[in-house]
Amino acid sequence: MSNHQKRLSVPKSWPVERKTATFTAKAGAGPHGEAGVPLVVVLRDVLEYVDTTKEAKYAAHHDGVLVNGDTVRDVNLPIGMFDILGFPDRDEYYRVFPDEGGRLALTEIPAADADGKLAKVTDKTLVSGGDVQLNLHDGHNVVVDEDEYEGNDSVVVALDSDEILAHFPYEEGALVTAVAGQHAGEIGDVVEITVSPGSADNTVEVETSEGSFETVEDYVFVIDEQFVGDEEEAEE
């Protein structure tokens, strides 16, 4: 099976130029599905830390790259929304954040903020012993003692212990960003949540500083004011 794919066919979320070359790296197995961007693309095309796949492999095999707190060896590991990338030798840390148009972008963050990852609760299940397990957007699962969480809420999970550090409910008034669709990258407050009958998608109206938009519920992700601060600092 080929380790490459044509640039013209990559998902819109990939931050690569589509007409500069025919092929790019192909994402391996892992979280985030087809939208996950291979680590080598992030290192080479976004951060420009390396020029070749060989250089990316060298960096990974010398403990130079952390993804969500873990040392990574596979340069084709898919990187996706709200992952935390760390480069200890450089003392640089980044959060993956949606950019306008749906592309994944990197926001530099302080080392102190790199110990937890924001995740969306996709659903909940009961596990043995009567505990509740939160199933998160990236395939990660967290068992909690108290069931105070609902679907579409966001949580910040400690990378070293799975402890929940913060909880942001999905409700009217919540600050959200769109992570897909034509409004991807836009940030605003939830004005109204409309529950659709049957199998139709629920929708949400979001008010931004420039107006408002409506999108499907699955496309929004509850965030906190600190994430807006990250974006503003990155633009300065």
mmCIF file of C-alpha atoms in Angstrom:
data_model
loop_
_atom_site.group_PDB
_atom_site.id
_atom_site.type_symbol
_atom_site.label_atom_id
_atom_site.label_comp_id
_atom_site.label_asym_id
_atom_site.label_seq_id
_atom_site.Cartn_x
_atom_site.Cartn_y
_atom_site.Cartn_z
ATOM 1 C CA MET A 1 0.000 0.000 0.000
ATOM 2 C CA SER A 2 1.369 3.427 -0.926
ATOM 3 C CA ASN A 3 2.569 5.861 1.747
ATOM 4 C CA HIS A 4 1.609 8.807 -0.458
ATOM 5 C CA GLN A 5 -1.538 10.342 -1.832
ATOM 6 C CA LYS A 6 -2.293 13.032 -4.354
ATOM 7 C CA ARG A 7 -2.391 16.550 -2.956
ATOM 8 C CA LEU A 8 -5.521 17.414 -4.916
ATOM 9 C CA SER A 9 -7.456 14.710 -3.068
ATOM 10 C CA VAL A 10 -6.472 15.518 0.517
ATOM 11 C CA PRO A 11 -9.207 16.741 2.910
ATOM 12 C CA LYS A 12 -9.822 20.488 3.048
ATOM 13 C CA SER A 13 -8.618 20.506 6.654
ATOM 14 C CA TRP A 14 -5.047 19.676 5.578
ATOM 15 C CA PRO A 15 -2.812 22.780 5.585
ATOM 16 C CA VAL A 16 -0.996 21.969 2.336
ATOM 17 C CA GLU A 17 -0.777 23.623 -1.046
ATOM 18 C CA ARG A 18 -2.495 21.425 -3.597
ATOM 19 C CA LYS A 19 -0.744 22.505 -6.793
ATOM 20 C CA THR A 20 2.898 22.746 -5.725
ATOM 21 C CA ALA A 21 3.530 19.002 -6.117
ATOM 22 C CA THR A 22 1.627 15.892 -7.124
ATOM 23 C CA PHE A 23 1.907 13.842 -3.937
ATOM 24 C CA THR A 24 2.084 14.318 -0.187
ATOM 25 C CA ALA A 25 2.312 11.977 2.804
ATOM 26 C CA LYS A 26 -0.582 9.695 3.665
ATOM 27 C CA ALA A 27 -1.970 9.621 7.198
ATOM 28 C CA GLY A 28 -1.560 6.371 9.106
ATOM 29 C CA ALA A 29 -4.030 4.680 11.411
ATOM 30 C CA GLY A 30 -5.084 6.657 14.437
ATOM 31 C CA PRO A 31 -7.574 9.177 15.806
ATOM 32 C CA HIS A 32 -9.368 11.952 13.908
ATOM 33 C CA GLY A 33 -10.357 9.831 10.893
ATOM 34 C CA GLU A 34 -9.693 11.123 7.397
ATOM 35 C CA ALA A 35 -9.333 14.698 8.640
ATOM 36 C CA GLY A 36 -6.182 13.828 10.594
ATOM 37 C CA VAL A 37 -3.040 15.433 9.142
ATOM 38 C CA PRO A 38 0.163 13.335 9.095
ATOM 39 C CA LEU A 39 2.710 14.590 11.600
ATOM 40 C CA VAL A 40 5.331 14.865 8.860
ATOM 41 C CA VAL A 41 3.132 17.396 7.030
ATOM 42 C CA VAL A 42 2.917 19.519 10.186
ATOM 43 C CA LEU A 43 6.683 19.385 10.737
ATOM 44 C CA ARG A 44 7.608 20.022 7.098
ATOM 45 C CA ASP A 45 4.863 22.157 5.554
ATOM 46 C CA VAL A 46 3.465 24.080 8.531
ATOM 47 C CA LEU A 47 6.279 24.590 11.047
ATOM 48 C CA GLU A 48 9.058 24.146 8.466
ATOM 49 C CA TYR A 49 11.246 22.468 11.088
ATOM 50 C CA VAL A 50 12.372 19.862 8.550
ATOM 51 C CA ASP A 51 12.772 19.686 4.788
ATOM 52 C CA THR A 52 12.292 15.963 4.214
ATOM 53 C CA THR A 53 10.544 12.922 5.619
ATOM 54 C CA LYS A 54 13.965 11.533 6.580
ATOM 55 C CA GLU A 55 14.641 14.587 8.750
ATOM 56 C CA ALA A 56 11.186 14.258 10.336
ATOM 57 C CA LYS A 57 11.899 10.626 11.234
ATOM 58 C CA TYR A 58 15.225 11.636 12.775
ATOM 59 C CA ALA A 59 13.511 14.225 14.969
ATOM 60 C CA ALA A 60 10.829 11.771 16.056
ATOM 61 C CA HIS A 61 13.290 8.991 16.864
ATOM 62 C CA HIS A 62 15.388 11.282 19.022
ATOM 63 C CA ASP A 63 12.543 12.157 21.392
ATOM 64 C CA GLY A 64 12.099 15.560 19.799
ATOM 65 C CA VAL A 65 8.314 15.460 19.269
ATOM 66 C CA LEU A 66 5.471 15.061 21.762
ATOM 67 C CA VAL A 67 1.820 14.627 20.798
ATOM 68 C CA ASN A 68 -0.594 14.983 23.697
ATOM 69 C CA GLY A 69 2.249 14.420 26.127
ATOM 70 C CA ASP A 70 3.532 11.207 24.532
ATOM 71 C CA THR A 71 6.770 10.760 22.591
ATOM 72 C CA VAL A 72 5.961 9.970 18.973
ATOM 73 C CA ARG A 73 7.934 7.757 16.603
ATOM 74 C CA ASP A 74 5.464 7.459 13.710
ATOM 75 C CA VAL A 75 5.713 10.522 11.465
ATOM 76 C CA ASN A 76 2.479 9.518 9.713
ATOM 77 C CA LEU A 77 0.477 9.701 12.954
ATOM 78 C CA PRO A 78 -2.708 11.722 12.274
ATOM 79 C CA ILE A 79 -2.799 15.087 14.037
ATOM 80 C CA GLY A 80 -6.223 16.627 14.572
ATOM 81 C CA MET A 81 -8.366 19.246 16.213
ATOM 82 C CA PHE A 82 -7.153 20.439 19.648
ATOM 83 C CA ASP A 83 -4.184 18.064 19.818
ATOM 84 C CA ILE A 84 -1.204 19.412 21.771
ATOM 85 C CA LEU A 85 2.200 19.322 20.061
ATOM 86 C CA GLY A 86 5.344 19.756 22.118
ATOM 87 C CA PHE A 87 8.991 20.284 21.203
ATOM 88 C CA PRO A 88 10.841 20.227 24.546
ATOM 89 C CA ASP A 89 14.281 20.912 23.063
ATOM 90 C CA ARG A 90 12.911 24.124 21.559
ATOM 91 C CA ASP A 91 10.635 24.861 24.538
ATOM 92 C CA GLU A 92 7.790 25.318 22.055
ATOM 93 C CA TYR A 93 4.226 24.050 22.406
ATOM 94 C CA TYR A 94 1.242 24.338 20.089
ATOM 95 C CA ARG A 95 -2.486 23.652 20.109
ATOM 96 C CA VAL A 96 -4.209 22.583 16.888
ATOM 97 C CA PHE A 97 -7.058 25.000 16.241
ATOM 98 C CA PRO A 98 -9.490 25.452 13.327
ATOM 99 C CA ASP A 99 -8.556 28.209 10.912
ATOM 100 C CA GLU A 100 -10.911 29.987 8.541
ATOM 101 C CA GLY A 101 -11.949 27.695 5.722
ATOM 102 C CA GLY A 102 -11.667 24.598 7.898
ATOM 103 C CA ARG A 103 -7.906 24.178 7.707
ATOM 104 C CA LEU A 104 -6.052 23.059 10.796
ATOM 105 C CA ALA A 105 -3.717 25.711 12.190
ATOM 106 C CA LEU A 106 -1.255 25.811 15.073
ATOM 107 C CA THR A 107 -1.502 28.285 17.944
ATOM 108 C CA GLU A 108 1.579 28.609 20.136
ATOM 109 C CA ILE A 109 0.804 28.224 23.846
ATOM 110 C CA PRO A 110 2.826 28.451 27.078
ATOM 111 C CA ALA A 111 4.306 25.223 28.437
ATOM 112 C CA ALA A 112 1.997 25.560 31.451
ATOM 113 C CA ASP A 113 -1.042 25.211 29.148
ATOM 114 C CA ALA A 114 0.312 22.126 27.391
ATOM 115 C CA ASP A 115 -0.589 19.692 30.167
ATOM 116 C CA GLY A 116 -4.267 19.411 29.223
ATOM 117 C CA LYS A 117 -6.254 18.871 26.039
ATOM 118 C CA LEU A 118 -9.688 20.181 25.124
ATOM 119 C CA ALA A 119 -12.101 17.466 23.982
ATOM 120 C CA LYS A 120 -15.769 17.243 23.022
ATOM 121 C CA VAL A 121 -18.086 14.715 24.670
ATOM 122 C CA THR A 122 -19.707 12.780 21.843
ATOM 123 C CA ASP A 123 -21.687 10.410 24.076
ATOM 124 C CA LYS A 124 -21.683 8.589 27.422
ATOM 125 C CA THR A 125 -21.807 4.907 28.360
ATOM 126 C CA LEU A 126 -22.128 2.941 31.587
ATOM 127 C CA VAL A 127 -19.197 0.687 32.460
ATOM 128 C CA SER A 128 -18.755 -2.061 35.030
ATOM 129 C CA GLY A 129 -19.275 -0.861 38.561
ATOM 130 C CA GLY A 130 -21.863 1.686 37.526
ATOM 131 C CA ASP A 131 -19.359 4.362 36.559
ATOM 132 C CA VAL A 132 -19.926 6.678 33.606
ATOM 133 C CA GLN A 133 -17.512 6.759 30.699
ATOM 134 C CA LEU A 134 -17.237 9.860 28.550
ATOM 135 C CA ASN A 135 -16.523 9.102 24.898
ATOM 136 C CA LEU A 136 -14.582 11.975 23.334
ATOM 137 C CA HIS A 137 -14.285 13.307 19.783
ATOM 138 C CA ASP A 138 -10.766 11.925 19.255
ATOM 139 C CA GLY A 139 -11.614 8.363 20.299
ATOM 140 C CA HIS A 140 -10.317 8.804 23.843
ATOM 141 C CA ASN A 141 -12.463 7.621 26.761
ATOM 142 C CA VAL A 142 -12.509 8.941 30.337
ATOM 143 C CA VAL A 143 -14.256 7.367 33.332
ATOM 144 C CA VAL A 144 -15.737 9.921 35.759
ATOM 145 C CA ASP A 145 -17.019 9.619 39.315
ATOM 146 C CA GLU A 146 -19.845 12.121 38.974
ATOM 147 C CA ASP A 147 -22.179 12.253 35.982
ATOM 148 C CA GLU A 148 -22.454 16.005 35.447
ATOM 149 C CA TYR A 149 -21.669 15.941 31.732
ATOM 150 C CA GLU A 150 -23.870 15.959 28.644
ATOM 151 C CA GLY A 151 -23.264 15.274 24.983
ATOM 152 C CA ASN A 152 -21.580 18.202 23.157
ATOM 153 C CA ASP A 153 -20.062 19.536 26.381
ATOM 154 C CA SER A 154 -16.324 20.170 26.274
ATOM 155 C CA VAL A 155 -13.796 19.097 28.884
ATOM 156 C CA VAL A 156 -10.096 19.698 29.417
ATOM 157 C CA VAL A 157 -8.394 16.389 30.184
ATOM 158 C CA ALA A 158 -4.995 16.172 31.906
ATOM 159 C CA LEU A 159 -2.545 14.443 29.568
ATOM 160 C CA ASP A 160 -0.752 12.555 32.333
ATOM 161 C CA SER A 161 -3.693 11.346 34.415
ATOM 162 C CA ASP A 162 -6.995 11.672 32.492
ATOM 163 C CA GLU A 163 -8.242 13.932 35.274
ATOM 164 C CA ILE A 164 -10.808 16.443 34.087
ATOM 165 C CA LEU A 165 -9.355 19.900 34.684
ATOM 166 C CA ALA A 166 -12.249 21.985 33.347
ATOM 167 C CA HIS A 167 -15.806 21.547 32.078
ATOM 168 C CA PHE A 168 -17.572 23.816 29.560
ATOM 169 C CA PRO A 169 -21.289 22.985 29.130
ATOM 170 C CA TYR A 170 -22.956 23.136 25.736
ATOM 171 C CA GLU A 171 -25.829 25.561 26.265
ATOM 172 C CA GLU A 172 -27.196 28.891 25.144
ATOM 173 C CA GLY A 173 -24.624 31.563 25.894
ATOM 174 C CA ALA A 174 -21.686 29.183 25.512
ATOM 175 C CA LEU A 175 -18.647 30.327 23.542
ATOM 176 C CA VAL A 176 -18.086 28.039 20.554
ATOM 177 C CA THR A 177 -16.031 27.714 17.411
ATOM 178 C CA ALA A 178 -17.149 26.008 14.219
ATOM 179 C CA VAL A 179 -14.728 23.236 13.267
ATOM 180 C CA ALA A 180 -16.309 22.233 9.949
ATOM 181 C CA GLY A 181 -18.667 23.551 7.303
ATOM 182 C CA GLN A 182 -18.604 26.921 5.576
ATOM 183 C CA HIS A 183 -18.232 28.778 8.891
ATOM 184 C CA ALA A 184 -15.228 26.781 10.117
ATOM 185 C CA GLY A 185 -12.899 28.898 12.218
ATOM 186 C CA GLU A 186 -15.536 31.438 13.243
ATOM 187 C CA ILE A 187 -16.032 32.049 16.969
ATOM 188 C CA GLY A 188 -19.137 33.305 18.737
ATOM 189 C CA ASP A 189 -21.793 32.769 21.393
ATOM 190 C CA VAL A 190 -24.643 30.277 21.124
ATOM 191 C CA VAL A 191 -27.905 32.179 20.687
ATOM 192 C CA GLU A 192 -30.311 29.288 20.160
ATOM 193 C CA ILE A 193 -30.174 25.500 19.949
ATOM 194 C CA THR A 194 -32.893 23.925 17.826
ATOM 195 C CA VAL A 195 -33.631 20.248 18.417
ATOM 196 C CA SER A 196 -34.898 18.756 15.163
ATOM 197 C CA PRO A 197 -37.475 15.955 15.115
ATOM 198 C CA GLY A 198 -36.590 12.469 13.955
ATOM 199 C CA SER A 199 -33.182 11.839 12.410
ATOM 200 C CA ALA A 200 -32.620 15.393 11.196
ATOM 201 C CA ASP A 201 -29.556 17.231 12.507
ATOM 202 C CA ASN A 202 -29.992 19.610 15.407
ATOM 203 C CA THR A 203 -28.948 23.141 14.512
ATOM 204 C CA VAL A 204 -27.387 25.999 16.447
ATOM 205 C CA GLU A 205 -27.417 29.742 15.855
ATOM 206 C CA VAL A 206 -24.160 31.494 16.734
ATOM 207 C CA GLU A 207 -23.650 35.236 17.136
ATOM 208 C CA THR A 208 -20.211 36.563 16.229
ATOM 209 C CA SER A 209 -18.653 40.018 16.297
ATOM 210 C CA GLU A 210 -19.552 40.379 12.611
ATOM 211 C CA GLY A 211 -23.072 38.963 12.578
ATOM 212 C CA SER A 212 -24.516 35.512 13.069
ATOM 213 C CA PHE A 213 -24.669 32.136 11.368
ATOM 214 C CA GLU A 214 -26.516 28.855 11.673
ATOM 215 C CA THR A 215 -24.864 25.464 11.412
ATOM 216 C CA VAL A 216 -25.436 21.882 12.453
ATOM 217 C CA GLU A 217 -24.747 20.973 16.042
ATOM 218 C CA ASP A 218 -21.991 18.493 15.186
ATOM 219 C CA TYR A 219 -19.925 21.315 13.684
ATOM 220 C CA VAL A 220 -19.592 23.418 16.850
ATOM 221 C CA PHE A 221 -17.162 22.915 19.701
ATOM 222 C CA VAL A 222 -17.478 24.653 23.079
ATOM 223 C CA ILE A 223 -14.322 26.573 24.016
ATOM 224 C CA ASP A 224 -13.237 28.963 26.754
ATOM 225 C CA GLU A 225 -12.090 32.590 26.634
ATOM 226 C CA GLN A 226 -8.461 31.455 26.958
ATOM 227 C CA PHE A 227 -8.640 29.902 23.490
ATOM 228 C CA VAL A 228 -9.693 33.251 22.024
ATOM 229 C CA GLY A 229 -6.736 34.790 23.848
ATOM 230 C CA ASP A 230 -4.418 32.256 22.207
ATOM 231 C CA GLU A 231 -5.655 33.248 18.780
ATOM 232 C CA GLU A 232 -5.279 36.981 19.434
ATOM 233 C CA GLU A 233 -1.717 36.533 20.729
ATOM 234 C CA ALA A 234 -0.814 34.470 17.663
ATOM 235 C CA GLU A 235 -1.999 37.264 15.342
ATOM 236 C CA GLU A 236 0.048 39.981 17.108
#
